[in-house]
Amino acid sequence: MSVTREEVAKIAQLARIRMGEEDLDHLVPEFNNILTWVEQLGEVDTSGVEPMTAVIPQELRLRDDVIDADPKTGGGRQDDVLANAPVAEHGFYGVPKVIE
Amino acid sequence: MTNYRIQGATGEWEVVIGLEVHAQVTSNAKLFSGASTAFGAEPNTQVSLVDAAMPGMLPVPNRECIRQAVRTGMAIEAQINKWSRFDRKNYFYADLPQGYQISQLYHPIVGEGSLTIDADEKAGIPEDKVIGIERIHVEQDAGKLMHDQHPTMSYVDLNRTGVALMEIVSKPDMTSPAEAGAYVRKLRSILRYVGSCDGNMEEGSMRADVNVSVRKVGDTELGTRTETKNVNSVRFVMQVIEFEANRQVDVLEEGGSIDQETRLFDPGTGTTRTMRSKEDAHDYRYFPDPDLLPLELEDDFIEECKASLPELPDAKRARYENELGLTPYNARELTAEVETFARFETLLAETANALGKDEKKVATPVANWALSVAPGVIKSLGDEADASHATAARQAAILKMQDAGEISGGQAKEIFEIVLKEGREPDEIADTEGLKQVSDTGAIEAAIDAIIAANGDKVEEYRGGKDKLFGFFVGQTMKAMQGKANPAVVNQILKGKLG
Amino acid sequence: MTDFTQLGVREIRDGVAAGDFSAREVAEGFNAAVEAASALNAFIVATPEKALEAADAVDAARAAGETLGSMAGVPIGMKDLFATDGVQTTAASHILEGFTPRYESTVSAKLWEAGCGMLGKLNLDQFAMGSSNETSYFGNVASPWRKEGSNAAMSPGGSSGGSSSAVAARIAPAATGTDTGGSIRQPAAFTGICGIKPTYGRCSRWGVVAFASSLDQAGPMARSVEDCAIMLGAMAGFDPKDATSLDAPVPDWFGNLDADMRGKKVGIPKEYRMDGTSQEILDSWERGKEWLRDAGAEIVDVSLPHTKYALPAYYIVAPAEASSNLARYDGVRYGLRDLPEGSGLQDMYAATRAEGFGDEVKRRVMLGTYVLSAGFYDAYYTQAMKVRTLVQRDFDAAFAQCDVILAPTTPTASFPLNSLNDDPLTMYLNDVFAVPASLAGLPAMSVPATVTGDGLPLGLQLVGKAMDEQGVLNAGLAIEQRAGFTVKPEKWW
Ligand SMILES: [Mg+2]
Ligand SMILES: [Zn+2]
């Protein structure tokens, strides 16, 4: 199956990657090459086969409902979560104004 | 069937409603991190590295959130899925740090269930109606955007990010704003009984996405629906439906068509409008979250969830009527809210104990006290009342004196007033404030003898057949006793003396 | 004066423990070597002060008579995919340039706990996507190896190319790597060193920049099997912060090393004889069999029928997970923000990600977005996950007949930098032998076997049953002892 230039542009929009005409010139043929190649998977008879759900069979562990039990996964660290922000003001992250 | 109809130029329309209610799960910590869920903290202070989606951060589920979802499922008699899984819903927005919401699409933890909304003639619900529930899944809440703090920027607060939500998806089984309102109220009541959500709609603990479509009466196919997001009160839910149904009928009557779209409700005007920020076509690219394994519920866990379920609203109401002998009205009023039945049941137990009687024997007076007498006194006192003084023990003491004929109904109220104002003990109040009935037959007999002696003519008339005069003698006696005589004793002695 | 840079992990820690030399001397030696090797471009940032600080702590602990950690006094390189508290962590991407985490990954924290010091943050393919270390925003990494008679810079492999280059060049005795579809084993093979990817879940992923969550595993890269065993022991262990972490005790892999293969069966998967595999690779595989037979093993033929489909399945699963894992790089909370004049939030995302991600990253994010999109999910993603089940079943069946599998690590030896750039598919084929074990989450190791006619290293791969790192290490040791791989790259940097 081959993907059109418009479709690639749409995927780029979905992935939030700005793409100019030149970028698309490169990407469209590459993308189609890779897709054609992965499509050989269609040859495999997978009827009755369950998709893998866990790489190593094990059960999902659940955490106790305790606040800040481990500081590494707890709250109360406003400085740390804002430290690397391109824009942080009054304890908030700043982003271009959104109109809902 | 409901009679909610919209009259259009071309005929009658009916409305079809489905609700997706997002209920915040009651837990200390977030669904996948250890940050607190408490409401109202300073911005970004209840945010862990996990919630801020720092590189390399991973989710680990909170057992309590899973447990509450399972208990909620049990409360709506739903299928509990022993094998479920978390999926990622991918989209870009400033309130979604990961770039995806961890949710459950393909294998939710709770499958089909239902709840019953109660008949309400006045609201156009002639009989009880079962509303189907499609599923309940567990997912992360998003953060909060503030748009009015800066001229060119929106501010992002991630305190809510990652708080556990249950999304409770109804079937499109509701056909009027009243039914939808009753559904939300009933659901809220169940959640609060179970303790899985505090139901606080003002703080956003419960929000509904309202799906509305219309069709001509008689049509079987569903019309195109709109989804109005994040409606946070029962009244607003009903307004959204009212507005959307009429808007859609207008559009269709004019030959237009309805877009399947997301809309926003404006509480100020009671109208809905297209949500601009969600305009672009959705493709959420759901897939199983590879950071998490399938969630498999052990039998022990499920058993514990079941065992910890309280008596639920419908069962409690039936028991109040059938076993306690309460009127349907009282039973409904007492079971509507968690606080109400909790207070009633405590008082009932306390009173039965104080009286050494079975709960069934005292249920009716306790119900009357709890529903009308006590609230009436509290209301009349206004700010003077300190409700914390009204302990179950004190109220039971009042009810006990009344039951024993030591005080009258009026005295009970007076004593309760003093309890509320001053926090004193009812027995002591009755003694020191002279708020006790006289049952001492000697005193009452003396008073009656004097009255008979002074009203010979009336005695004659009474004996001559003028029964109505009995009330006169009772009144005179009570007056003579300054209102403190036990009416039963007065009646008895009067009857004997008048012959 | 001893040239400490020629020493490996075990030699350093034993020497430090015995008082033959101080940890500071070792750290100074490696710091100098790192500084002198800038031509390799193996490090994105050097942290000599961190190496010294850790060394001094070890020397002080020893002086105080305290028990030393299993890697006390060993300075190491840290792949720049591991978050390091207070030290820039970039995943070799512009989008994370300047990002300084306030947290430490579990694996790196365990290594510091064991007494390691940090020489610096190692270069890699951007977001670990690549097999040649040519996708880093911070420039290509050069292998210390060159073809005989050529000055062309060679690829150190990828994505852990900074790690492989540094260890092979002896500017670090050991380094961390991560392996999603061969990113430890292929660079190890290209540079004549050892590297092991443990069973999925052995090493915590907490604090490691994610590429493909269901495949990513950290592991050690070092010059000997023994050093890998020591270092893996320090890295592995249950972490409650990672829901996929294995809650199992960490065996004493180093203490239980045993090259005696008597009673063991070694499986040779026939499907790994693929077109395009060089004769020298096939010859080294033959020698590998002989070495293991010599160690007492019985060689048996096994079949892994879905081998051919592993690589295309990987190129659906890994990009799909990556497209979602990399959504968080949006210019809001950390890293690059590109906000063109007058643009809104969504434009900011698109501009930031266009500016911040390299071409290979974009390619994979796009591919992953596509295979998950409406209408294609089942045909691509679900089918790939079913094939993954079949690949896993193949291994289950094979391991009913053997204890460990022997195969080449790569289909070719290293290649010159810039020789494959315009052909992503050919580049992907580098991992054709490595990917099946990744899909099945199995422990797998590359051990140097020999050099090609023009002087480039070749590796052999050992794949074990889930949780059987010991079996893999033991077979690796048997090969190492017989291969006599003592060649070193000639210093040109
Ligand atoms: Mg919804
Ligand atoms: Zn939802």
CSV table of C-alpha atoms in Angstrom, one decimal, chain C residues 54-410:
chain,number,residue,atom,x,y,z
C,54,ALA,CA,33.2,9.4,43.8
C,55,ALA,CA,36.8,8.1,43.9
C,56,ASP,CA,37.6,10.2,46.9
C,57,ALA,CA,34.6,8.8,48.7
C,58,VAL,CA,35.7,5.3,47.9
C,59,ASP,CA,39.3,6.0,49.1
C,60,ALA,CA,37.9,7.6,52.3
C,61,ALA,CA,35.6,4.6,52.9
C,62,ARG,CA,38.5,2.2,52.4
C,63,ALA,CA,40.6,4.2,54.8
C,64,ALA,CA,37.8,4.1,57.4
C,65,GLY,CA,37.7,0.3,57.0
C,66,GLU,CA,34.2,0.3,55.6
C,67,THR,CA,32.9,-2.4,53.3
C,68,LEU,CA,33.3,-1.4,49.7
C,69,GLY,CA,30.7,-1.7,47.0
C,70,SER,CA,30.9,-4.3,44.2
C,71,MET,CA,32.3,-1.6,41.8
C,72,ALA,CA,34.1,0.6,44.3
C,73,GLY,CA,36.6,2.8,42.5
C,74,VAL,CA,35.5,2.0,39.0
C,75,PRO,CA,34.8,5.2,36.9
C,76,ILE,CA,32.3,4.5,34.2
C,77,GLY,CA,30.6,6.3,31.2
C,78,MET,CA,26.9,6.8,31.5
C,79,LYS,CA,24.8,6.7,28.3
C,80,ASP,CA,23.1,10.0,28.0
C,81,LEU,CA,19.7,8.3,28.1
C,82,PHE,CA,19.9,7.9,31.9
C,83,ALA,CA,18.7,10.8,33.9
C,84,THR,CA,21.5,12.1,36.1
C,85,ASP,CA,20.6,14.5,38.9
C,86,GLY,CA,22.1,17.9,38.2
C,87,VAL,CA,23.9,16.8,35.0
C,88,GLN,CA,22.4,17.6,31.6
C,89,THR,CA,20.5,14.6,30.1
C,90,THR,CA,19.7,14.9,26.4
C,91,ALA,CA,19.1,11.5,24.8
C,92,ALA,CA,21.4,13.2,22.2
C,93,SER,CA,18.5,15.3,21.0
C,94,HIS,CA,18.3,19.1,20.5
C,95,ILE,CA,14.8,18.9,22.0
C,96,LEU,CA,16.4,18.1,25.4
C,97,GLU,CA,19.4,20.3,25.1
C,98,GLY,CA,20.1,22.0,28.4
C,99,PHE,CA,17.6,19.7,30.3
C,100,THR,CA,19.0,19.1,33.8
C,101,PRO,CA,16.9,16.6,35.7
C,102,ARG,CA,16.4,16.9,39.4
C,103,TYR,CA,16.3,13.1,39.8
C,104,GLU,CA,18.6,10.2,39.2
C,105,SER,CA,17.6,7.1,37.3
C,106,THR,CA,17.4,3.9,39.3
C,107,VAL,CA,20.2,2.1,37.4
C,108,SER,CA,22.7,5.0,37.6
C,109,ALA,CA,21.8,5.5,41.3
C,110,LYS,CA,22.6,1.8,41.9
C,111,LEU,CA,25.9,2.1,40.2
C,112,TRP,CA,26.9,5.1,42.3
C,113,GLU,CA,25.8,3.1,45.3
C,114,ALA,CA,28.1,0.3,44.2
C,115,GLY,CA,31.0,2.7,44.2
C,116,CYS,CA,31.2,3.8,40.6
C,117,GLY,CA,32.1,7.3,39.6
C,118,MET,CA,30.9,9.1,36.4
C,119,LEU,CA,33.3,10.1,33.7
C,120,GLY,CA,30.6,11.8,31.7
C,121,LYS,CA,27.5,11.4,29.7
C,122,LEU,CA,28.0,9.3,26.6
C,123,ASN,CA,26.8,10.1,23.1
C,124,LEU,CA,24.3,7.9,21.4
C,125,ASP,CA,21.9,7.8,18.5
C,126,GLN,CA,19.2,10.4,19.1
C,127,PHE,CA,16.6,8.9,21.5
C,128,ALA,CA,18.4,5.6,21.0
C,129,MET,CA,17.1,5.4,17.4
C,130,GLY,CA,19.9,4.3,15.1
C,131,SER,CA,22.5,1.6,14.5
C,132,SER,CA,25.5,3.7,13.6
C,133,ASN,CA,25.6,6.6,16.0
C,134,GLU,CA,25.0,9.0,13.2
C,135,THR,CA,21.7,10.4,14.4
C,136,SER,CA,23.0,12.3,17.5
C,137,TYR,CA,22.4,16.0,17.5
C,138,PHE,CA,25.8,16.3,19.1
C,139,GLY,CA,27.6,14.7,16.2
C,140,ASN,CA,28.7,11.3,15.0
C,141,VAL,CA,30.7,9.1,17.3
C,142,ALA,CA,33.7,7.5,15.7
C,143,SER,CA,34.8,3.9,16.5
C,144,PRO,CA,38.4,3.6,17.7
C,145,TRP,CA,38.8,0.9,15.0
C,146,ARG,CA,39.7,1.5,11.5
C,147,LYS,CA,39.9,-0.7,8.5
C,148,GLU,CA,43.4,-1.8,7.7
C,149,GLY,CA,45.0,0.7,5.4
C,150,SER,CA,42.2,3.2,5.6
C,151,ASN,CA,41.7,6.4,7.6
C,152,ALA,CA,38.0,6.5,7.1
C,153,ALA,CA,36.1,6.9,10.4
C,154,MET,CA,34.1,3.8,11.2
C,155,SER,CA,30.8,3.4,12.9
C,156,PRO,CA,30.9,2.3,16.5
C,157,GLY,CA,27.4,0.9,16.1
C,158,GLY,CA,24.3,2.2,17.8
C,159,SER,CA,22.5,3.3,19.6
C,160,SER,CA,25.0,2.8,22.4
C,161,GLY,CA,27.9,4.0,20.2
C,162,GLY,CA,29.4,6.4,22.6
C,163,SER,CA,29.5,3.5,25.1
C,164,SER,CA,31.1,1.1,22.7
C,165,SER,CA,33.6,3.6,21.4
C,166,ALA,CA,34.7,4.7,24.9
C,167,VAL,CA,35.1,1.1,26.2
C,168,ALA,CA,36.9,-0.1,23.1
C,169,ALA,CA,39.2,3.0,23.1
C,170,ARG,CA,39.9,2.3,26.8
C,171,ILE,CA,38.8,5.8,27.9
C,172,ALA,CA,36.3,4.1,30.2
C,173,PRO,CA,36.6,0.6,31.7
C,174,ALA,CA,32.9,0.1,31.3
C,175,ALA,CA,29.8,1.9,30.3
C,176,THR,CA,26.0,1.6,30.6
C,177,GLY,CA,24.1,0.8,27.4
C,178,THR,CA,20.5,0.3,26.6
C,179,ASP,CA,19.1,-2.2,24.1
C,180,THR,CA,15.7,-1.8,22.5
C,181,GLY,CA,16.5,-3.9,19.3
C,182,GLY,CA,20.2,-4.6,19.6
C,183,SER,CA,21.6,-1.3,20.8
C,184,ILE,CA,23.9,-2.9,23.3
C,185,ARG,CA,24.9,-6.0,21.3
C,186,GLN,CA,25.5,-4.5,17.8
C,187,PRO,CA,27.8,-1.7,19.0
C,188,ALA,CA,29.6,-4.2,21.2
C,189,ALA,CA,30.1,-6.5,18.2
C,190,PHE,CA,31.3,-3.6,16.1
C,191,THR,CA,34.0,-2.5,18.6
C,192,GLY,CA,35.3,-5.8,20.0
C,193,ILE,CA,33.8,-5.6,23.5
C,194,CYS,CA,31.2,-7.5,25.5
C,195,GLY,CA,27.7,-6.3,26.2
C,196,ILE,CA,24.7,-8.0,27.7
C,197,LYS,CA,21.0,-7.1,27.5
C,198,PRO,CA,19.4,-8.9,30.5
C,199,THR,CA,15.9,-10.3,30.6
C,200,TYR,CA,13.2,-7.6,30.1
C,201,GLY,CA,12.5,-6.2,33.6
C,202,ARG,CA,15.8,-7.0,35.2
C,203,CYS,CA,17.0,-3.4,35.1
C,204,SER,CA,14.6,-0.7,36.1
C,205,ARG,CA,13.5,1.6,33.4
C,206,TRP,CA,12.7,4.4,35.9
C,207,GLY,CA,14.6,7.5,34.9
C,208,VAL,CA,15.7,6.2,31.5
C,209,VAL,CA,14.5,8.2,28.6
C,210,ALA,CA,12.0,5.9,27.0
C,211,PHE,CA,12.2,4.8,23.4
C,212,ALA,CA,10.0,1.7,23.2
C,213,SER,CA,8.7,0.7,26.6
C,214,SER,CA,8.0,-2.9,26.0
C,215,LEU,CA,11.6,-3.4,24.6
C,216,ASP,CA,13.9,-1.1,26.4
C,217,GLN,CA,16.4,-2.7,28.7
C,218,ALA,CA,19.6,-1.4,30.2
C,219,GLY,CA,22.7,-3.4,30.4
C,220,PRO,CA,26.5,-3.2,30.9
C,221,MET,CA,29.1,-2.8,28.2
C,222,ALA,CA,32.7,-3.8,29.2
C,223,ARG,CA,35.7,-5.5,27.9
C,224,SER,CA,35.2,-8.9,29.4
C,225,VAL,CA,32.4,-11.3,30.3
C,226,GLU,CA,33.5,-11.1,33.9
C,227,ASP,CA,33.3,-7.3,34.0
C,228,CYS,CA,29.8,-7.5,32.5
C,229,ALA,CA,28.7,-10.0,35.1
C,230,ILE,CA,29.9,-7.7,37.9
C,231,MET,CA,28.4,-4.6,36.4
C,232,LEU,CA,25.0,-6.3,35.6
C,233,GLY,CA,24.8,-7.4,39.2
C,234,ALA,CA,25.2,-3.7,40.3
C,235,MET,CA,22.6,-2.5,37.8
C,236,ALA,CA,19.8,-5.1,38.1
C,237,GLY,CA,17.2,-5.4,40.8
C,238,PHE,CA,13.5,-5.0,41.6
C,239,ASP,CA,12.2,-1.4,41.5
C,240,PRO,CA,8.7,-0.7,42.7
C,241,LYS,CA,8.6,2.5,40.6
C,242,ASP,CA,8.6,0.4,37.4
C,243,ALA,CA,5.5,-1.7,37.0
C,244,THR,CA,7.3,-4.0,34.6
C,245,SER,CA,10.3,-4.5,36.9
C,246,LEU,CA,10.9,-8.2,37.8
C,247,ASP,CA,10.3,-8.9,41.4
C,248,ALA,CA,13.0,-11.5,41.6
C,249,PRO,CA,16.3,-11.8,43.5
C,250,VAL,CA,19.5,-10.8,41.6
C,251,PRO,CA,21.7,-13.9,41.4
C,252,ASP,CA,25.4,-13.7,42.0
C,253,TRP,CA,26.2,-13.9,38.3
C,254,PHE,CA,29.9,-13.0,38.8
C,255,GLY,CA,30.4,-15.6,41.6
C,256,ASN,CA,28.7,-18.3,39.6
C,257,LEU,CA,30.6,-17.8,36.4
C,258,ASP,CA,31.5,-21.2,35.0
C,259,ALA,CA,32.8,-21.9,31.5
C,260,ASP,CA,32.3,-25.7,31.8
C,261,MET,CA,29.6,-26.4,29.2
C,262,ARG,CA,29.4,-30.1,29.8
C,263,GLY,CA,25.8,-31.3,29.9
C,264,LYS,CA,24.6,-28.1,28.1
C,265,LYS,CA,23.0,-28.0,24.7
C,266,VAL,CA,23.7,-25.1,22.4
C,267,GLY,CA,21.0,-24.4,19.7
C,268,ILE,CA,22.0,-23.2,16.3
C,269,PRO,CA,18.9,-21.6,14.6
C,270,LYS,CA,18.9,-22.4,11.0
C,271,GLU,CA,16.9,-19.3,10.0
C,272,TYR,CA,19.9,-17.1,10.9
C,273,ARG,CA,21.7,-18.2,7.8
C,274,MET,CA,20.4,-15.3,5.8
C,275,ASP,CA,21.1,-13.9,2.5
C,276,GLY,CA,23.5,-11.0,2.8
C,277,THR,CA,25.4,-12.4,5.7
C,278,SER,CA,29.1,-12.2,5.1
C,279,GLN,CA,31.2,-15.3,4.8
C,280,GLU,CA,33.4,-14.1,7.6
C,281,ILE,CA,30.4,-13.9,9.9
C,282,LEU,CA,29.4,-17.4,8.9
C,283,ASP,CA,32.9,-18.6,9.5
C,284,SER,CA,33.1,-17.0,13.0
C,285,TRP,CA,29.8,-18.7,13.8
C,286,GLU,CA,31.3,-22.1,12.9
C,287,ARG,CA,34.3,-21.3,15.1
C,288,GLY,CA,31.9,-20.4,17.9
C,289,LYS,CA,30.3,-23.8,17.7
C,290,GLU,CA,33.7,-25.5,17.9
C,291,TRP,CA,34.7,-23.4,20.9
C,292,LEU,CA,31.5,-24.4,22.7
C,293,ARG,CA,31.8,-28.0,21.7
C,294,ASP,CA,35.3,-27.8,23.1
C,295,ALA,CA,33.9,-26.5,26.4
C,296,GLY,CA,31.8,-29.6,26.6
C,297,ALA,CA,28.5,-28.5,25.0
C,298,GLU,CA,26.4,-30.5,22.6
C,299,ILE,CA,25.5,-28.6,19.5
C,300,VAL,CA,21.9,-29.0,18.3
C,301,ASP,CA,20.0,-27.6,15.4
C,302,VAL,CA,16.9,-25.5,16.3
C,303,SER,CA,14.4,-23.7,14.3
C,304,LEU,CA,13.0,-20.1,14.9
C,305,PRO,CA,10.6,-20.0,11.9
C,306,HIS,CA,9.4,-16.5,12.4
C,307,THR,CA,12.9,-14.9,12.4
C,308,LYS,CA,12.3,-13.3,9.1
C,309,TYR,CA,9.3,-11.4,10.4
C,310,ALA,CA,10.9,-10.2,13.6
C,311,LEU,CA,12.5,-7.1,12.1
C,312,PRO,CA,9.4,-5.8,10.3
C,313,ALA,CA,7.4,-6.5,13.5
C,314,TYR,CA,9.9,-4.5,15.5
C,315,TYR,CA,9.7,-1.6,13.1
C,316,ILE,CA,6.0,-1.4,13.8
C,317,VAL,CA,6.0,-2.0,17.6
C,318,ALA,CA,9.0,0.2,18.4
C,319,PRO,CA,7.9,3.2,16.4
C,320,ALA,CA,4.3,2.9,17.6
C,321,GLU,CA,5.5,3.0,21.3
C,322,ALA,CA,8.0,5.7,20.5
C,323,SER,CA,5.4,8.0,18.8
C,324,SER,CA,3.5,8.0,22.0
C,325,ASN,CA,6.5,8.1,24.4
C,326,LEU,CA,8.0,11.1,22.6
C,327,ALA,CA,4.7,13.1,22.7
C,328,ARG,CA,5.9,14.6,26.0
C,329,TYR,CA,8.6,16.6,24.2
C,330,ASP,CA,6.3,19.5,23.5
C,331,GLY,CA,8.2,22.6,24.7
C,332,VAL,CA,6.0,23.1,27.7
C,333,ARG,CA,7.7,21.7,30.8
C,334,TYR,CA,11.4,21.3,29.8
C,335,GLY,CA,13.7,21.4,26.8
C,336,LEU,CA,13.4,23.3,23.6
C,337,ARG,CA,10.5,25.6,22.8
C,338,ASP,CA,10.1,27.1,19.4
C,339,LEU,CA,7.4,29.7,19.4
C,340,PRO,CA,7.2,31.4,16.0
C,341,GLU,CA,5.8,34.9,16.0
C,342,GLY,CA,2.1,34.9,16.6
C,343,SER,CA,1.7,31.1,16.8
C,344,GLY,CA,-0.7,29.3,19.1
C,345,LEU,CA,-0.2,26.3,21.3
C,346,GLN,CA,-0.6,23.6,18.6
C,347,ASP,CA,1.8,25.5,16.2
C,348,MET,CA,4.3,25.8,19.0
C,349,TYR,CA,4.2,22.0,19.4
C,350,ALA,CA,4.7,21.4,15.7
C,351,ALA,CA,7.5,24.0,15.4
C,352,THR,CA,9.3,22.8,18.5
C,353,ARG,CA,9.2,19.1,17.5
C,354,ALA,CA,10.3,20.0,13.9
C,355,GLU,CA,13.2,21.9,15.3
C,356,GLY,CA,14.0,19.6,18.1
C,357,PHE,CA,13.8,16.1,16.6
C,358,GLY,CA,16.4,14.7,14.1
C,359,ASP,CA,15.3,13.1,10.9
C,360,GLU,CA,15.4,9.5,12.1
C,361,VAL,CA,13.4,10.4,15.1
C,362,LYS,CA,10.8,12.1,12.9
C,363,ARG,CA,10.7,9.2,10.6
C,364,ARG,CA,9.9,6.8,13.4
C,365,VAL,CA,7.5,9.0,15.2
C,366,MET,CA,5.7,9.4,11.8
C,367,LEU,CA,5.7,5.7,11.2
C,368,GLY,CA,4.4,5.0,14.7
C,369,THR,CA,1.7,7.6,14.4
C,370,TYR,CA,0.6,6.1,11.1
C,371,VAL,CA,0.5,2.4,12.2
C,372,LEU,CA,-1.7,3.4,15.2
C,373,SER,CA,-4.0,5.7,13.3
C,374,ALA,CA,-7.7,5.0,12.7
C,375,GLY,CA,-8.2,2.1,10.3
C,376,PHE,CA,-4.6,0.9,10.3
C,377,TYR,CA,-4.2,-0.2,13.9
C,378,ASP,CA,-5.3,-3.8,13.5
C,379,ALA,CA,-3.5,-4.4,10.2
C,380,TYR,CA,-0.2,-3.1,11.6
C,381,TYR,CA,0.0,-2.9,15.3
C,382,THR,CA,-2.2,-5.8,16.3
C,383,GLN,CA,-0.7,-8.0,13.6
C,384,ALA,CA,2.8,-7.1,14.8
C,385,MET,CA,2.0,-8.0,18.4
C,386,LYS,CA,0.6,-11.3,17.2
C,387,VAL,CA,3.8,-12.0,15.3
C,388,ARG,CA,5.6,-11.1,18.5
C,389,THR,CA,3.7,-13.8,20.2
C,390,LEU,CA,4.8,-16.2,17.5
C,391,VAL,CA,8.4,-15.2,17.8
C,392,GLN,CA,8.2,-15.8,21.5
C,393,ARG,CA,6.7,-19.3,20.9
C,394,ASP,CA,9.5,-20.0,18.5
C,395,PHE,CA,12.0,-19.4,21.3
C,396,ASP,CA,9.9,-21.5,23.8
C,397,ALA,CA,10.0,-24.4,21.4
C,398,ALA,CA,13.7,-24.0,20.7
C,399,PHE,CA,14.5,-23.8,24.4
C,400,ALA,CA,12.7,-27.1,24.9
C,401,GLN,CA,15.7,-28.5,23.0
C,402,CYS,CA,18.6,-26.4,24.1
C,403,ASP,CA,19.9,-24.3,27.0
C,404,VAL,CA,21.3,-21.4,25.0
C,405,ILE,CA,21.3,-20.2,21.4
C,406,LEU,CA,24.4,-19.3,19.5
C,407,ALA,CA,24.1,-16.9,16.5
C,408,PRO,CA,26.0,-14.1,15.0
C,409,THR,CA,25.4,-10.6,16.5
C,410,THR,CA,25.3,-8.8,13.2
